[in-house]
């Protein structure tokens, strides 16, 4: 938007703090190559447009905005003389994409000194060559540093996840190995017990009855109820007494296995009624091996299923073999991230999932959203650990007008009020030296706002900190 040109007075622009040290000749050149323009209330330039001018406010009120999702978020509002905006990086030339990084509007008649971007770049190079070199070094150096530390941040997160995943995989894998070795031993003993029974002169009807008892006992294992510790102890006592009364050796050792499999005194009475008294001890021993075999196979099945779930979660988390941009179910992403971080979360932190499963999928980069969830969960766990190590992490999803809300709430120490405005700044961290790079929330903010056109915000007090991510249900990129 162009304003109304008005005369440029060197003495007036020389009174602005940006130009107060310039010589009369330099002020004269600024006035001859630049211009003063008067703008009525309204927009001056728009974020994303080619940055063609450098603006310095002489008088009036200026407001700067950033586009976040579909909304214009006010960044700065000021009436201070001499504030500047626009093509401030023109001196970097085509090494940087020269576009306006925000939108500017004025709320009252406002005058600006306006300098074309090319002229501003030439003057900077000619008048302040050393300053330009320093600014170039600062710009590209900090950008390079941020990229390097960002990569380091990702590697640290990957290392932590890898260690946690290895730990989580090791537990069920070791359990499956142990159960397999024990199963081999039990099957051998069961064959031996069957041989002893077969050596007796038992009728085919008795043998068929034993086989039927074995089948029905195996079915009973699959339907075993879950008992409280007190209920299990009472049943073990009753089963032990029954076994002792029927002269079954080592009844105290067999009883816990039977109770775990859902076998009670009533069932044992049915067994005793179905076989002769002389073979009852061998029959009970045979059924015990049957029960142990079934329980071991259940343990192997549970362990291998756990391993399969972990592998699926790792694949979901990394989004292997998937398009980078797609319609994603945030609940699947959250579940896979929580499972990947379960080792780090530990047993002392309760995880509560308050999901609205009716929410639709959202257009997103799933792998990058998983990185956001990782950073926010990691910070929540650190906050809870700082508060004593015990607490609750609540992950909630809900609809917020035309956006999807994902909220992470923890009962940790909270964020001091003086730090809340800085937590999304690059390199800012409250963690001890060596434990945080200060880029986790900065990366999360960039992923949510720049790539998904959403917002991320925080509310905090001791014992109740909430990070809220809002994602649009529709996307310009998707359309």
Short mmCIF file of C-alpha atoms in Angstrom, two decimals:
data_model
loop_
_atom_site.label_atom_id
_atom_site.label_comp_id
_atom_site.label_asym_id
_atom_site.label_seq_id
_atom_site.Cartn_x
_atom_site.Cartn_y
_atom_site.Cartn_z
CA UNK A 1 0.00 0.00 0.00
CA UNK A 2 1.35 3.42 -0.92
CA UNK A 3 0.93 6.48 1.21
CA UNK A 4 0.77 10.16 0.37
CA UNK A 5 4.22 11.64 -0.28
CA UNK A 6 5.14 14.68 1.83
CA UNK A 7 8.38 16.74 1.93
CA UNK A 8 11.41 15.10 3.55
CA UNK A 9 13.25 17.33 6.03
CA UNK A 10 16.82 16.21 6.91
CA UNK A 11 16.58 17.85 10.32
CA UNK A 12 13.40 15.91 11.12
CA UNK A 13 14.70 12.48 10.19
CA UNK A 14 17.98 13.36 11.90
CA UNK A 15 16.05 13.64 15.17
CA UNK A 16 15.16 9.94 15.01
CA UNK A 17 17.42 7.74 17.17
CA UNK A 18 18.32 5.54 14.20
CA UNK A 19 19.86 8.49 12.27
CA UNK A 20 20.97 10.88 15.03
CA UNK A 21 24.70 10.20 14.50
CA UNK A 22 24.66 10.75 10.73
CA UNK A 23 26.34 13.76 9.07
CA UNK A 24 24.33 16.46 7.24
CA UNK A 25 25.58 15.00 3.94
CA UNK A 26 24.34 11.53 4.89
CA UNK A 27 20.95 12.90 5.99
CA UNK A 28 20.72 14.79 2.73
CA UNK A 29 21.36 11.59 0.76
CA UNK A 30 18.66 9.77 2.74
CA UNK A 31 16.14 12.47 1.93
CA UNK A 32 17.12 12.55 -1.75
CA UNK A 33 17.00 8.77 -2.22
CA UNK A 34 14.21 8.04 0.23
CA UNK A 35 10.88 9.68 0.87
CA UNK A 36 8.41 10.57 3.61
CA UNK A 37 4.93 9.10 3.24
CA UNK A 38 1.75 9.66 5.19
CA UNK A 39 -0.57 6.66 5.70
CA UNK A 40 -4.19 6.74 6.73
CA UNK A 41 -5.41 4.05 9.19
CA UNK A 42 -5.16 0.65 7.53
CA UNK A 43 -2.57 -1.81 6.19
CA UNK A 44 0.92 -0.73 5.12
CA UNK A 45 2.35 -4.08 3.97
CA UNK A 46 1.43 -7.77 4.26
CA UNK A 47 3.41 -10.71 5.62
CA UNK A 48 4.93 -12.85 2.87
CA UNK A 49 4.96 -10.13 0.20
CA UNK A 50 8.33 -9.15 -1.36
CA UNK A 51 10.16 -6.85 1.05
CA UNK A 52 10.68 -3.72 -1.08
CA UNK A 53 10.97 -0.98 1.55
CA UNK A 54 12.48 -0.14 4.92
CA UNK A 55 10.10 1.89 7.14
CA UNK A 56 11.02 4.23 10.03
CA UNK A 57 8.08 5.81 11.87
CA UNK A 58 8.23 9.57 12.36
CA UNK A 59 4.91 9.98 14.15
CA UNK A 60 1.73 7.96 14.67
CA UNK A 61 0.91 4.46 15.92
CA UNK A 62 1.98 1.22 14.31
CA UNK A 63 0.83 -2.37 14.90
CA UNK A 64 2.70 -5.50 13.74
CA UNK A 65 0.93 -8.82 13.18
CA UNK A 66 1.93 -12.42 12.49
CA UNK A 67 -0.29 -14.90 10.71
CA UNK A 68 -1.00 -17.91 12.95
CA UNK A 69 -3.38 -20.40 11.39
CA UNK A 70 -6.18 -18.34 9.94
CA UNK A 71 -5.81 -15.56 12.50
CA UNK A 72 -3.73 -12.39 12.66
CA UNK A 73 -1.97 -12.31 16.03
CA UNK A 74 -0.79 -8.92 17.26
CA UNK A 75 2.93 -8.92 18.02
CA UNK A 76 3.75 -5.26 18.72
CA UNK A 77 1.84 -2.00 19.13
CA UNK A 78 3.80 1.20 19.67
CA UNK A 79 3.81 4.98 19.20
CA UNK A 80 7.54 5.43 19.83
CA UNK A 81 9.24 7.69 17.27
CA UNK A 82 11.97 6.02 15.26
CA UNK A 83 10.75 2.40 15.45
CA UNK A 84 11.49 0.57 12.22
CA UNK A 85 10.27 -2.45 10.26
CA UNK A 86 10.18 -3.88 6.76
CA UNK A 87 13.20 -4.98 4.72
CA UNK A 88 15.62 -5.00 7.65
CA UNK A 89 17.71 -7.81 6.13
CA UNK A 90 18.11 -6.27 2.67
CA UNK A 91 21.90 -6.06 3.18
CA UNK A 92 22.00 -9.89 3.02
CA UNK A 93 20.91 -9.78 -0.61
CA UNK A 94 19.64 -12.89 -2.36
CA UNK A 95 21.27 -15.16 0.24
CA UNK A 96 18.03 -14.77 2.20
CA UNK A 97 14.51 -14.77 0.83
CA UNK A 98 13.55 -11.10 0.99
CA UNK A 99 9.92 -11.07 2.16
CA UNK A 100 8.13 -9.23 4.93
CA UNK A 101 8.19 -11.35 8.09
CA UNK A 102 5.06 -9.73 9.48
CA UNK A 103 2.15 -7.50 8.52
CA UNK A 104 2.07 -3.81 9.47
CA UNK A 105 -0.88 -1.49 9.80
CA UNK A 106 -1.43 1.92 11.35
CA UNK A 107 -4.31 2.88 13.63
CA UNK A 108 -4.13 6.66 13.08
CA UNK A 109 -2.64 8.97 10.42
CA UNK A 110 1.04 8.05 10.52
CA UNK A 111 4.16 9.34 8.76
CA UNK A 112 7.09 7.10 7.81
CA UNK A 113 10.48 7.70 6.35
CA UNK A 114 10.57 5.11 3.55
CA UNK A 115 13.78 3.85 1.98
CA UNK A 116 13.78 1.40 -0.98
CA UNK A 117 15.30 -1.96 0.00
CA UNK A 118 18.06 -1.77 -2.65
CA UNK A 119 19.06 1.71 -1.53
CA UNK A 120 19.05 0.63 2.12
CA UNK A 121 21.34 -2.32 1.26
CA UNK A 122 23.77 -0.08 -0.70
CA UNK A 123 23.93 2.51 2.08
CA UNK A 124 24.56 -0.16 4.73
CA UNK A 125 27.39 -1.68 2.67
CA UNK A 126 28.94 1.72 1.96
CA UNK A 127 28.56 3.48 5.32
CA UNK A 128 28.85 0.57 7.76
CA UNK A 129 30.91 -2.22 6.11
CA UNK A 130 32.23 -3.58 9.41
CA UNK A 131 28.76 -3.61 10.97
CA UNK A 132 27.41 -5.44 7.91
CA UNK A 133 30.07 -8.14 8.27
CA UNK A 134 29.26 -8.51 11.96
CA UNK A 135 25.52 -8.69 11.26
CA UNK A 136 26.06 -11.25 8.50
CA UNK A 137 28.15 -13.36 10.85
CA UNK A 138 25.55 -13.06 13.59
CA UNK A 139 22.67 -13.97 11.26
CA UNK A 140 24.24 -16.93 9.48
CA UNK A 141 26.21 -18.04 12.54
CA UNK A 142 23.16 -18.22 14.79
CA UNK A 143 21.23 -19.94 12.01
CA UNK A 144 23.98 -22.52 11.60
CA UNK A 145 24.26 -22.96 15.36
CA UNK A 146 20.53 -23.42 15.69
CA UNK A 147 20.51 -26.04 12.95
CA UNK A 148 23.44 -27.91 14.52
CA UNK A 149 21.91 -27.86 17.99
CA UNK A 150 18.53 -28.73 16.50
CA UNK A 151 20.09 -31.83 14.96
CA UNK A 152 21.75 -32.59 18.29
CA UNK A 153 18.39 -32.19 20.02
CA UNK A 154 16.84 -34.69 17.63
CA UNK A 155 19.74 -37.12 18.12
CA UNK A 156 19.43 -36.86 21.90
CA UNK A 157 15.69 -37.50 21.65
CA UNK A 158 16.33 -40.43 19.31
CA UNK A 159 18.96 -41.85 21.69
CA UNK A 160 16.57 -41.56 24.62
CA UNK A 161 13.78 -43.19 22.64
CA UNK A 162 16.10 -45.96 21.42
CA UNK A 163 17.25 -46.71 24.97
CA UNK A 164 13.66 -46.73 26.21
CA UNK A 165 12.49 -48.91 23.32
CA UNK A 166 15.36 -51.37 23.86
CA UNK A 167 14.46 -51.59 27.55
CA UNK A 168 10.78 -52.11 26.77
CA UNK A 169 11.57 -54.79 24.18
CA UNK A 170 14.05 -56.55 26.45
CA UNK A 171 11.52 -57.25 29.19
CA UNK A 172 8.98 -59.25 27.14
CA UNK A 173 11.74 -60.86 25.07
CA UNK A 174 13.50 -62.11 28.22
CA UNK A 175 10.16 -63.30 29.63
CA UNK A 176 9.44 -65.23 26.42
CA UNK A 177 12.89 -66.87 26.53
CA UNK A 178 12.45 -67.89 30.18
CA UNK A 179 8.94 -69.19 29.57
CA UNK A 180 10.09 -71.20 26.54
CA UNK A 181 12.87 -72.89 28.52
CA UNK A 182 10.46 -73.72 31.37
CA UNK A 183 7.84 -74.92 28.90
CA UNK A 184 10.31 -77.39 27.40
CA UNK A 185 10.98 -78.79 30.89
CA UNK A 186 7.27 -79.04 31.77
CA UNK A 187 6.38 -80.82 28.53
CA UNK A 188 9.14 -83.35 29.23
CA UNK A 189 7.78 -83.99 32.72
CA UNK A 190 4.24 -84.27 31.35
CA UNK A 191 5.39 -86.97 28.90
CA UNK A 192 7.07 -88.78 31.79
CA UNK A 193 3.92 -88.57 33.93
CA UNK A 194 1.80 -89.81 31.02
CA UNK A 195 4.16 -92.78 30.60
CA UNK A 196 3.72 -93.69 34.28
CA UNK A 197 -0.05 -93.54 33.93
CA UNK A 198 0.05 -95.57 30.72
CA UNK A 199 2.12 -98.33 32.39
CA UNK A 200 -0.77 -99.09 34.71
CA UNK A 201 -3.49 -101.51 33.67
CA UNK A 202 -6.15 -98.87 33.09
CA UNK A 203 -9.13 -99.36 30.86
CA UNK A 204 -9.60 -97.26 27.71
CA UNK A 205 -12.55 -95.58 29.46
CA UNK A 206 -10.31 -94.39 32.33
CA UNK A 207 -7.69 -93.09 29.89
CA UNK A 208 -10.37 -91.31 27.85
CA UNK A 209 -11.69 -89.75 31.04
CA UNK A 210 -8.21 -88.48 31.92
CA UNK A 211 -7.80 -86.96 28.47
CA UNK A 212 -11.22 -85.30 28.79
CA UNK A 213 -10.24 -83.88 32.21
CA UNK A 214 -7.04 -82.54 30.68
CA UNK A 215 -8.97 -80.80 27.87
CA UNK A 216 -11.52 -79.27 30.22
CA UNK A 217 -8.76 -78.16 32.61
CA UNK A 218 -6.97 -76.40 29.73
CA UNK A 219 -10.23 -74.63 28.83
CA UNK A 220 -10.61 -73.57 32.45
CA UNK A 221 -7.16 -71.94 32.37
CA UNK A 222 -8.24 -69.72 29.47
CA UNK A 223 -11.28 -68.51 31.46
CA UNK A 224 -9.53 -68.03 34.81
CA UNK A 225 -10.96 -65.06 36.75
CA UNK A 226 -8.82 -62.24 38.12
CA UNK A 227 -8.65 -62.49 41.90
CA UNK A 228 -7.62 -59.99 44.53
CA UNK A 229 -4.59 -60.92 46.66
CA UNK A 230 -6.88 -61.75 49.60
CA UNK A 231 -9.19 -63.94 47.47
CA UNK A 232 -6.20 -65.75 45.95
CA UNK A 233 -4.70 -66.43 49.40
CA UNK A 234 -8.00 -67.87 50.70
CA UNK A 235 -8.36 -70.16 47.67
CA UNK A 236 -4.74 -71.33 47.95
CA UNK A 237 -5.35 -72.33 51.56
CA UNK A 238 -8.51 -74.24 50.58
CA UNK A 239 -6.82 -76.02 47.66
CA UNK A 240 -3.77 -76.87 49.78
CA UNK A 241 -6.03 -78.42 52.45
CA UNK A 242 -7.86 -80.46 49.78
CA UNK A 243 -4.61 -81.76 48.30
CA UNK A 244 -3.28 -82.66 51.76
CA UNK A 245 -6.53 -84.45 52.62
CA UNK A 246 -6.16 -86.55 49.45
CA UNK A 247 -2.49 -87.38 50.15
CA UNK A 248 -1.16 -85.39 47.19
CA UNK A 249 2.56 -84.67 47.78
CA UNK A 250 3.77 -81.06 47.78
CA UNK A 251 0.25 -79.68 47.76
CA UNK A 252 1.54 -76.29 48.97
CA UNK A 253 3.59 -75.98 45.75
CA UNK A 254 0.79 -77.04 43.39
CA UNK A 255 -1.97 -74.92 44.98
CA UNK A 256 -0.82 -71.44 43.73
CA UNK A 257 -0.62 -72.74 40.15
CA UNK A 258 -4.10 -74.24 40.33
CA UNK A 259 -5.59 -71.06 41.80
CA UNK A 260 -3.92 -68.93 39.11
CA UNK A 261 -5.54 -71.21 36.52
CA UNK A 262 -9.01 -70.87 38.06
CA UNK A 263 -9.10 -74.38 39.57
CA UNK A 264 -10.91 -74.55 42.91
CA UNK A 265 -12.03 -77.24 45.35
CA UNK A 266 -15.24 -77.94 43.41
CA UNK A 267 -13.29 -78.71 40.27
CA UNK A 268 -10.87 -80.94 42.18
CA UNK A 269 -13.85 -82.85 43.57
CA UNK A 270 -14.95 -83.49 39.98
CA UNK A 271 -11.47 -84.76 39.16
CA UNK A 272 -11.45 -87.08 42.19
CA UNK A 273 -14.86 -88.41 41.23
CA UNK A 274 -13.69 -89.20 37.71
CA UNK A 275 -10.58 -91.27 38.49
CA UNK A 276 -9.67 -94.10 40.81
CA UNK A 277 -8.08 -93.21 44.12
CA UNK A 278 -4.88 -95.06 43.31
CA UNK A 279 -4.11 -92.95 40.26
CA UNK A 280 -5.37 -89.64 41.71
CA UNK A 281 -1.87 -88.39 42.72
CA UNK A 282 -0.48 -89.07 39.25
CA UNK A 283 -3.59 -87.55 37.64
CA UNK A 284 -3.25 -84.41 39.76
CA UNK A 285 0.44 -84.18 38.87
CA UNK A 286 -0.37 -84.61 35.18
CA UNK A 287 -3.06 -81.91 35.35
CA UNK A 288 -0.58 -79.66 37.17
CA UNK A 289 1.86 -79.96 34.25
CA UNK A 290 -1.04 -79.27 31.88
CA UNK A 291 -1.94 -76.12 33.79
CA UNK A 292 1.69 -74.95 33.93
CA UNK A 293 2.04 -75.58 30.19
CA UNK A 294 -1.06 -73.52 29.41
CA UNK A 295 0.09 -70.68 31.69
CA UNK A 296 3.54 -70.66 30.10
CA UNK A 297 2.05 -70.55 26.61
CA UNK A 298 -0.15 -67.62 27.73
CA UNK A 299 2.98 -65.87 29.03
CA UNK A 300 4.79 -66.44 25.72
CA UNK A 301 1.75 -65.17 23.82
CA UNK A 302 1.52 -62.05 26.01
CA UNK A 303 5.26 -61.37 25.64
CA UNK A 304 5.33 -61.74 21.87
CA UNK A 305 2.16 -59.65 21.56
CA UNK A 306 3.83 -56.95 23.63
CA UNK A 307 6.86 -57.04 21.33
CA UNK A 308 4.59 -56.79 18.29
CA UNK A 309 2.79 -53.79 19.79
CA UNK A 310 6.09 -52.07 20.52
CA UNK A 311 7.30 -52.63 16.96
CA UNK A 312 3.99 -51.31 15.60
CA UNK A 313 4.28 -48.27 17.89
CA UNK A 314 7.83 -47.62 16.69
CA UNK A 315 6.68 -47.82 13.09
CA UNK A 316 3.73 -45.52 13.82
CA UNK A 317 5.97 -43.09 15.68
CA UNK A 318 8.54 -42.87 12.90
CA UNK A 319 5.83 -42.93 10.20
CA UNK A 320 7.84 -45.37 8.07
CA UNK A 321 6.38 -46.09 4.62
CA UNK A 322 3.87 -43.25 4.99
CA UNK A 323 3.34 -40.04 3.10
CA UNK A 324 4.84 -37.06 4.99
CA UNK A 325 1.60 -35.05 4.68
CA UNK A 326 -1.67 -36.88 5.26
CA UNK A 327 -4.90 -36.94 7.22
CA UNK A 328 -3.86 -38.34 10.58
CA UNK A 329 -5.63 -39.60 13.70
CA UNK A 330 -3.95 -37.70 16.54
CA UNK A 331 -4.97 -40.41 19.01
CA UNK A 332 -2.87 -42.99 17.16
CA UNK A 333 0.06 -40.57 17.19
CA UNK A 334 -0.37 -39.83 20.90
CA UNK A 335 -0.66 -43.52 21.82
CA UNK A 336 2.46 -44.46 19.87
CA UNK A 337 4.44 -41.62 21.46
CA UNK A 338 3.29 -42.51 24.98
CA UNK A 339 4.22 -46.15 24.38
CA UNK A 340 7.63 -45.15 23.03
CA UNK A 341 8.23 -42.98 26.11
CA UNK A 342 6.74 -45.41 28.65
CA UNK A 343 10.20 -46.35 29.90
CA UNK A 344 11.06 -42.72 30.56
CA UNK A 345 7.67 -41.96 32.12
CA UNK A 346 8.15 -44.80 34.60
CA UNK A 347 5.80 -46.41 37.09
CA UNK A 348 5.47 -43.48 39.51
CA UNK A 349 3.71 -41.22 37.02
CA UNK A 350 0.07 -41.98 36.24
CA UNK A 351 -0.89 -41.38 32.60
CA UNK A 352 -4.54 -40.46 32.06
CA UNK A 353 -5.97 -40.43 28.52
CA UNK A 354 -9.00 -38.19 28.18
CA UNK A 355 -9.68 -38.62 24.46
CA UNK A 356 -12.64 -37.51 22.40
CA UNK A 357 -12.62 -40.39 19.92
CA UNK A 358 -15.33 -38.75 17.79
CA UNK A 359 -12.90 -36.11 16.52
CA UNK A 360 -12.06 -36.35 12.82
CA UNK A 361 -8.60 -36.78 11.37
CA UNK A 362 -6.59 -33.63 10.72
CA UNK A 363 -4.24 -32.82 7.82
CA UNK A 364 -0.75 -33.02 9.28
CA UNK A 365 2.86 -34.12 9.10
CA UNK A 366 2.50 -37.04 11.58
CA UNK A 367 6.21 -37.67 12.17
CA UNK A 368 6.72 -34.00 13.08
CA UNK A 369 3.66 -33.91 15.34
CA UNK A 370 5.11 -36.94 17.14
CA UNK A 371 8.21 -34.84 17.77
CA UNK A 372 6.00 -32.14 19.32
CA UNK A 373 4.28 -34.72 21.56
CA UNK A 374 7.71 -36.09 22.54
CA UNK A 375 9.01 -32.67 23.59
CA UNK A 376 5.89 -31.79 25.58
CA UNK A 377 5.71 -35.17 27.33
CA UNK A 378 9.43 -35.05 28.11
CA UNK A 379 9.05 -31.59 29.68
CA UNK A 380 6.03 -32.76 31.69
CA UNK A 381 7.95 -35.77 33.03
CA UNK A 382 10.89 -33.52 33.97
CA UNK A 383 8.54 -31.13 35.80
CA UNK A 384 6.94 -34.00 37.74
CA UNK A 385 10.36 -35.45 38.63
CA UNK A 386 11.42 -32.02 39.90
CA UNK A 387 8.35 -32.04 42.15
CA UNK A 388 9.27 -35.36 43.78
CA UNK A 389 8.83 -37.90 41.00
CA UNK A 390 5.19 -38.81 41.61
CA UNK A 391 2.29 -37.19 39.79
CA UNK A 392 -0.17 -37.37 36.93
CA UNK A 393 0.17 -36.62 33.23
CA UNK A 394 -3.19 -36.09 31.55
CA UNK A 395 -3.43 -36.07 27.76
CA UNK A 396 -6.73 -34.63 26.56
CA UNK A 397 -8.24 -34.10 23.12
CA UNK A 398 -11.30 -32.01 22.36
CA UNK A 399 -12.89 -29.80 19.73
CA UNK A 400 -12.29 -26.06 20.04
CA UNK A 401 -14.51 -24.34 17.48
CA UNK A 402 -12.89 -25.09 14.10
CA UNK A 403 -9.72 -26.55 15.62
CA UNK A 404 -8.64 -29.71 17.39
CA UNK A 405 -7.22 -29.27 20.89
CA UNK A 406 -4.48 -31.52 22.27
CA UNK A 407 -3.67 -30.67 25.89
CA UNK A 408 -0.84 -32.00 28.07
CA UNK A 409 -1.46 -31.36 31.76
CA UNK A 410 1.04 -32.23 34.47
CA UNK A 411 1.17 -31.87 38.24
CA UNK A 412 4.81 -30.78 38.27
CA UNK A 413 6.56 -27.74 39.68
CA UNK A 414 5.08 -25.33 37.13
CA UNK A 415 6.71 -22.54 35.12
CA UNK A 416 7.60 -19.30 36.96
CA UNK A 417 5.67 -16.28 35.68
CA UNK A 418 8.89 -14.49 34.66
CA UNK A 419 9.79 -17.40 32.33
CA UNK A 420 6.46 -18.02 30.62
CA UNK A 421 7.04 -15.39 27.96
CA UNK A 422 10.41 -16.87 27.03
CA UNK A 423 9.88 -20.62 27.01
CA UNK A 424 9.41 -20.73 23.22
CA UNK A 425 12.55 -18.66 22.58
CA UNK A 426 15.49 -20.49 20.98
CA UNK A 427 18.12 -21.71 23.47
CA UNK A 428 16.08 -20.74 26.54
CA UNK A 429 15.93 -23.55 29.08
CA UNK A 430 15.33 -23.92 32.80
CA UNK A 431 16.99 -27.35 32.94
CA UNK A 432 20.46 -27.76 34.45
CA UNK A 433 23.48 -27.31 32.18
CA UNK A 434 23.91 -30.34 29.93
CA UNK A 435 20.32 -31.56 30.29
CA UNK A 436 18.58 -29.25 27.84
CA UNK A 437 19.47 -27.34 24.70
CA UNK A 438 16.57 -24.91 24.89
CA UNK A 439 15.34 -25.88 21.43
CA UNK A 440 12.64 -28.44 22.24
CA UNK A 441 9.82 -25.92 22.62
CA UNK A 442 11.21 -23.68 19.86
CA UNK A 443 11.14 -26.64 17.45
CA UNK A 444 7.65 -27.56 18.66
CA UNK A 445 6.43 -24.01 18.15
CA UNK A 446 7.81 -23.91 14.61
CA UNK A 447 6.26 -27.26 13.70
CA UNK A 448 2.83 -26.28 15.05
CA UNK A 449 2.68 -22.70 13.78
CA UNK A 450 4.75 -22.73 10.59
CA UNK A 451 4.00 -26.19 9.22
CA UNK A 452 0.49 -26.80 10.56
CA UNK A 453 -0.82 -23.21 10.86
CA UNK A 454 -1.89 -23.93 14.43
CA UNK A 455 -1.11 -22.43 17.80
CA UNK A 456 0.65 -23.62 20.94
CA UNK A 457 0.15 -21.95 24.31
CA UNK A 458 0.77 -22.59 27.99
CA UNK A 459 -1.01 -22.00 31.28
CA UNK A 460 0.91 -22.78 34.44
CA UNK A 461 0.88 -22.67 38.18
CA UNK A 462 2.52 -25.07 40.65
CA UNK A 463 0.80 -28.44 40.38
CA UNK A 464 -1.13 -27.57 37.21
CA UNK A 465 0.71 -26.83 33.96
CA UNK A 466 -1.13 -27.15 30.64
CA UNK A 467 0.43 -27.01 27.19
CA UNK A 468 -2.30 -26.69 24.58
CA UNK A 469 -1.80 -27.39 20.88
CA UNK A 470 -4.57 -26.25 18.53
CA UNK A 471 -4.60 -27.68 15.02
CA UNK A 472 -7.02 -26.63 12.22
CA UNK A 473 -9.37 -29.33 10.92
CA UNK A 474 -8.67 -28.15 7.37
CA UNK A 475 -5.44 -27.10 5.72
CA UNK A 476 -4.50 -24.79 2.90
CA UNK A 477 -1.84 -27.29 1.88
CA UNK A 478 -4.34 -30.14 1.90
CA UNK A 479 -6.67 -28.25 -0.39
#
